[in-house]
Amino acid sequence: MRALLAPDLRLADAPDPQPQRDEAVVAVSAFSLNRGESRRVSGDPDGEIPGWDVAGVVETAAADGSGPSRRTRVVGLMTRGAWAERVAVRTRDLAVLPDVVTDEQAATLPVAGVTALLALDLYGNPLERRVLVTGATGGVGRFAVQLGHLAGARVTALVRRRETADALFALGAEQVATDVAQPEGAGFDLAVEGVGGPVLAAALQALAPGGTLISFAQTADEPTSFATRTLYGKGVRIRGLLVFPETRARDGAGPLLERLVALVAAGRLDTQIRDVLSWREALAAVQRLLAGAVDGKLVLRVD
Ligand SMILES: NC(=O)c1ccc[n+]([C@@H]2O[C@H](COP(=O)([O-])OP(=O)(O)OC[C@H]3O[C@@H](n4cnc5c(N)ncnc54)[C@H](OP(=O)(O)O)[C@@H]3O)[C@@H](O)[C@H]2O)c1
């Protein structure tokens, strides 16, 4: 089969996957790019296949009888190796796709959508809670704004560029801010924080007493500094979130993907696809994403 190989993302021959008994072999038709895997590619070992998100069709069902049967359309989360014609995916990390959800839409969901959904699940019921989403223009951020709004939260989207405000209001943000400073006593119940550095410190400061900050990234390459009284003074909590161990500790990514797929199928969740390109353009696409020139998700088709 063919696959994209690190570190230069050349399209080359690679061995076919050897599935474990609980893994289905999926013929991949599309995947999306995430900042995390894109950032790692240049440092990955020579010949390694990167990639976390897959959408496609089951070519061989799992030997243990679990999961979808041959020819079923699916979306899945992998810890590596997704940027290939064929992949072996644990059936617990797969969800079935209805006809109304395209492979391109589905391909945006695994890392970005599941991370946003987990952040909200970890907090609990956000109905009428004030939720801050930092890095709101990003892949995860756009899902977090929409899912928070759908769950009944009052979402404030934190952005760097004011001109992105209309797009975030359209996704359900009640407020769009370029600064998180809050008046005393009017803080956020939850911060879904994916920027790090000084933004994490400002988001902590802006929490209401007893509030929760869920930290899932250090996108800004700067240290975070805050007075410890910010924590104990208001009894706030910080919770780290990494999508892979978090889904492993649950029933896999499948049940989370099922919920996201259902929302897309119902037209309630927009996957924010900015462009669909050929996987032959992977290197340029990764460079474009890392340069910050993508407002939304880039999807690559395995053609
Ligand atoms: N913990 C996990 O399991 C997990 C899962 C998924 C993603 N992540 C991480 O989460 C982060 C977001 O991922 P993504 O795929 O959504 O990335 P993305 O689509 O590239 O979005 C990045 C977001 O961060 C903002 N940003 C970048 N640099 C910034 C800075 N210096 N100061 C303030 N904002 C900045 C961008 O704002 P502009 O639009 O203004 O550039 C954009 O909103 C990445 O670091 C990724 O590695 C972690």
XYZ file of C-alpha atoms and ligand atoms in Angstrom:
351
model
C 0.000 0.000 0.000
C 0.993 3.645 -0.205
C 1.454 5.932 2.789
C 2.850 9.337 3.685
C 6.199 8.918 5.375
C 7.925 11.231 7.842
C 9.801 13.421 7.981
C 9.217 14.907 4.490
C 5.758 13.389 3.842
C 6.792 11.595 0.671
C 4.168 9.247 -0.781
C 5.821 5.812 -0.811
C 5.209 2.072 -0.457
C 4.739 0.786 3.075
C 3.849 -2.622 4.512
C 0.145 -3.400 4.891
C -1.136 -3.188 8.482
C -1.180 -6.405 10.518
C -4.375 -6.132 12.592
C -4.721 -7.390 16.171
C -7.823 -9.496 16.843
C -9.756 -6.441 18.066
C -8.804 -4.300 15.078
C -10.619 -3.782 11.770
C -8.710 -2.939 8.608
C -10.055 0.296 7.142
C -9.449 1.534 3.594
C -8.854 5.231 4.249
C -10.539 7.790 2.038
C -9.869 10.991 4.025
C -8.099 12.325 7.091
C -7.806 15.770 8.601
C -4.736 17.571 9.868
C -4.283 18.473 13.512
C -1.727 20.914 14.822
C -0.241 18.297 17.171
C 0.653 15.630 14.611
C 1.610 18.272 12.018
C 4.079 19.805 14.465
C 5.642 16.402 15.198
C 6.128 15.222 11.595
C 9.511 16.852 10.983
C 10.927 15.196 14.127
C 9.345 11.750 13.580
C 11.700 8.856 12.777
C 12.455 8.405 9.077
C 9.800 6.203 7.444
C 7.245 6.529 10.240
C 3.617 6.987 9.115
C 2.060 9.920 11.016
C -1.598 10.661 11.546
C -4.433 10.298 14.015
C -7.780 10.820 12.185
C -9.300 8.425 9.648
C -12.499 8.098 7.664
C -13.102 5.291 5.195
C -14.662 1.879 4.738
C -14.054 -1.394 6.582
C -12.126 -3.739 4.325
C -11.700 -6.576 6.861
C -13.798 -6.842 10.025
C -12.055 -7.541 13.359
C -11.186 -11.218 13.940
C -12.773 -11.178 17.412
C -16.177 -10.357 15.898
C -16.356 -6.885 17.466
C -17.198 -3.718 15.573
C -18.587 -3.018 12.123
C -18.710 -5.512 9.275
C -16.942 -5.333 5.913
C -18.034 -2.428 3.647
C -19.334 -0.325 6.557
C -18.337 3.344 6.374
C -16.535 4.432 9.528
C -14.582 7.169 11.277
C -11.809 6.393 13.767
C -9.117 7.672 16.085
C -5.589 6.264 15.971
C -2.468 6.989 18.015
C -0.302 6.929 14.856
C -0.183 5.692 11.269
C -3.425 7.142 9.883
C -1.962 8.798 6.790
C -2.033 5.604 4.720
C -4.249 3.756 2.233
C -5.020 1.070 4.807
C -4.963 1.136 8.612
C -5.764 -1.248 11.462
C -8.001 0.469 14.020
C -9.291 -0.884 17.323
C -13.023 -1.376 16.895
C -13.684 0.490 20.155
C -12.171 3.598 18.502
C -14.500 3.419 15.479
C -17.972 4.832 14.855
C -20.271 3.976 11.953
C -21.135 6.738 9.468
C -24.647 7.349 8.169
C -25.049 8.227 4.470
C -25.683 11.911 5.217
C -22.233 12.419 6.762
C -19.442 12.636 4.198
C -16.009 11.105 4.700
C -14.523 14.609 4.661
C -16.840 15.803 7.432
C -16.169 12.675 9.467
C -12.404 13.048 9.092
C -12.472 16.315 11.067
C -13.984 14.703 14.169
C -11.553 12.292 15.850
C -8.879 14.422 17.520
C -10.416 17.888 17.336
C -14.054 17.002 17.978
C -13.391 14.335 20.601
C -11.037 16.636 22.544
C -13.671 19.385 22.661
C -16.369 16.904 23.682
C -14.184 15.372 26.405
C -13.466 18.819 27.862
C -17.187 19.399 28.310
C -17.848 15.863 29.573
C -15.074 16.202 32.165
C -16.717 19.359 33.511
C -20.250 18.004 33.558
C -23.503 19.784 32.827
C -22.699 23.292 31.471
C -26.325 24.450 31.156
C -26.412 28.216 31.770
C -22.755 28.093 32.897
C -20.294 30.657 31.659
C -17.718 28.887 29.509
C -14.546 30.448 28.116
C -13.020 28.822 25.029
C -9.485 30.016 24.291
C -7.917 29.487 20.848
C -11.507 29.605 19.675
C -10.607 30.005 15.990
C -8.754 26.653 15.944
C -9.953 23.166 15.073
C -10.633 22.163 18.682
C -11.839 25.660 19.588
C -14.543 25.757 16.913
C -15.911 22.421 18.082
C -15.759 23.529 21.733
C -17.717 26.725 20.985
C -20.417 24.803 19.125
C -20.675 21.931 21.606
C -20.770 24.325 24.553
C -23.570 26.300 22.910
C -25.480 23.106 22.051
C -25.188 22.012 25.698
C -26.769 25.256 26.877
C -23.615 27.061 28.042
C -23.068 30.784 27.648
C -19.892 30.699 25.604
C -17.240 33.385 25.385
C -14.796 32.794 22.536
C -11.296 34.166 23.049
C -9.588 35.109 19.774
C -6.523 37.062 18.679
C -8.138 38.621 15.633
C -11.319 40.641 16.028
C -12.233 40.021 12.360
C -12.978 36.362 13.239
C -15.807 37.425 15.574
C -18.708 37.007 13.115
C -17.710 33.413 12.375
C -17.672 32.589 16.093
C -20.990 34.282 16.799
C -22.373 32.131 13.955
C -21.137 29.020 15.796
C -23.038 30.020 18.929
C -20.650 32.200 20.938
C -22.518 34.699 23.112
C -19.445 36.917 23.348
C -16.204 37.150 21.393
C -13.293 38.681 23.283
C -9.661 39.468 22.622
C -8.990 39.858 26.361
C -10.291 37.656 29.180
C -10.181 40.227 32.007
C -13.434 39.942 33.909
C -15.007 42.219 36.498
C -14.707 40.825 40.050
C -17.347 38.170 40.799
C -18.445 37.717 37.205
C -16.048 34.958 36.220
C -16.239 31.832 34.138
C -17.406 28.486 35.504
C -15.281 26.610 32.972
C -12.322 27.515 30.772
C -11.519 25.169 27.876
C -7.922 26.223 27.450
C -5.754 25.267 24.484
C -3.300 28.163 24.173
C -1.145 27.988 27.317
C 1.454 30.596 28.295
C 0.028 33.903 29.522
C -3.429 32.978 28.182
C -3.657 30.107 30.685
C -2.753 32.490 33.522
C -5.340 35.034 32.378
C -8.005 32.339 32.008
C -7.287 31.080 35.547
C -7.589 34.604 36.869
C -10.928 34.970 35.089
C -12.510 31.886 36.674
C -15.392 32.263 39.109
C -14.939 30.852 42.624
C -14.942 27.053 42.362
C -14.407 27.226 38.601
C -12.567 24.650 36.492
C -9.882 25.123 33.870
C -9.292 22.258 31.472
C -5.865 22.573 29.897
C -5.284 20.557 26.730
C -2.423 22.336 24.967
C 0.530 24.638 25.050
C 0.149 26.194 21.631
C 1.887 29.455 22.610
C 5.540 28.726 23.274
C 5.757 30.839 26.427
C 5.851 29.980 30.132
C 2.833 30.423 32.379
C 3.161 32.462 35.540
C 0.483 33.042 38.156
C 0.222 33.728 41.870
C -0.755 30.530 43.686
C -3.467 32.446 45.516
C -5.272 32.455 42.160
C -5.875 28.752 42.867
C -6.511 28.509 46.586
C -8.057 31.967 46.940
C -11.084 30.961 44.853
C -10.888 27.193 45.179
C -10.488 26.699 41.439
C -9.303 23.491 39.770
C -6.997 22.786 36.838
C -7.491 19.513 34.987
C -5.168 18.325 32.199
C -6.658 16.573 29.173
C -4.866 14.389 26.644
C -7.210 12.734 24.174
C -5.451 9.354 23.834
C -5.203 8.217 27.492
C -8.585 9.796 28.211
C -10.319 7.745 25.504
C -8.351 4.618 26.518
C -9.557 5.031 30.099
C -13.136 5.074 28.815
C -14.763 2.787 26.223
C -12.480 4.054 23.465
C -13.170 6.964 21.126
C -16.057 5.170 19.390
C -18.910 6.240 21.690
C -17.683 9.859 21.651
C -17.406 9.810 17.863
C -20.933 8.382 17.640
C -22.289 11.426 19.478
C -20.400 13.839 17.218
C -21.465 11.979 14.064
C -25.097 12.147 15.201
C -24.839 15.923 15.620
C -23.270 16.340 12.165
C -25.947 14.082 10.648
C -28.659 16.236 12.244
C -27.067 19.409 10.851
C -26.390 20.702 14.371
C -22.570 20.553 14.306
C -20.594 22.201 11.515
C -17.225 20.608 10.812
C -15.699 23.907 9.663
C -13.861 22.446 6.690
C -11.751 25.169 5.158
C -10.300 23.115 2.288
C -10.268 19.601 0.906
C -6.981 18.768 -0.821
C -5.243 15.685 -2.206
C -2.903 13.854 0.147
C -0.242 14.476 -2.522
C -0.264 18.049 -1.208
C 0.292 16.960 2.399
C 3.588 18.745 3.004
C 2.262 22.111 1.765
C -0.931 21.598 3.769
C 1.000 20.882 6.977
C 3.152 23.976 6.433
C 0.018 26.053 5.833
C -1.566 24.809 9.067
C 1.562 25.428 11.130
C 1.875 28.943 9.680
C -1.552 29.658 11.179
C -3.080 30.299 7.786
C -6.106 28.009 8.225
C -9.322 29.121 9.898
C -10.896 25.734 10.495
C -9.998 22.227 9.347
C -7.918 21.013 6.412
C -8.979 17.653 5.030
C -6.824 15.524 2.750
C -8.321 12.927 0.401
C -6.512 9.653 -0.207
C -6.728 9.640 -4.012
N -4.443 17.446 24.673
C -4.935 16.892 23.565
O -5.319 15.724 23.550
C -5.038 17.724 22.328
C -5.957 17.378 21.337
C -6.078 18.201 20.212
C -5.254 19.300 20.086
N -4.337 19.564 21.037
C -3.497 20.770 20.958
O -4.408 21.847 21.032
C -3.933 22.954 20.302
C -5.001 23.362 19.300
O -5.113 22.325 18.326
P -5.864 22.606 16.965
O -5.705 21.390 16.125
O -7.202 23.173 17.247
O -4.923 23.761 16.345
P -5.262 24.921 15.314
O -6.454 24.558 14.503
O -3.990 25.218 14.613
O -5.658 26.149 16.257
C -4.719 26.803 17.044
C -5.423 27.889 17.822
O -4.495 28.482 18.743
C -4.416 29.895 18.494
N -3.035 30.315 18.726
C -1.931 29.850 18.132
N -0.838 30.445 18.647
C -1.277 31.315 19.585
C -0.648 32.238 20.464
N 0.683 32.372 20.470
N -1.417 32.976 21.288
C -2.761 32.844 21.288
N -3.426 31.978 20.475
C -2.680 31.237 19.632
C -4.840 30.066 17.053
O -5.310 31.393 16.885
P -5.218 32.150 15.460
O -6.383 31.650 14.661
O -5.330 33.572 15.831
O -3.900 31.783 14.859
C -5.948 29.019 16.957
O -7.130 29.497 17.551
C -2.637 22.500 19.652
O -1.549 22.918 20.455
C -2.743 20.986 19.661
O -1.490 20.348 19.655
C -4.222 18.828 22.167
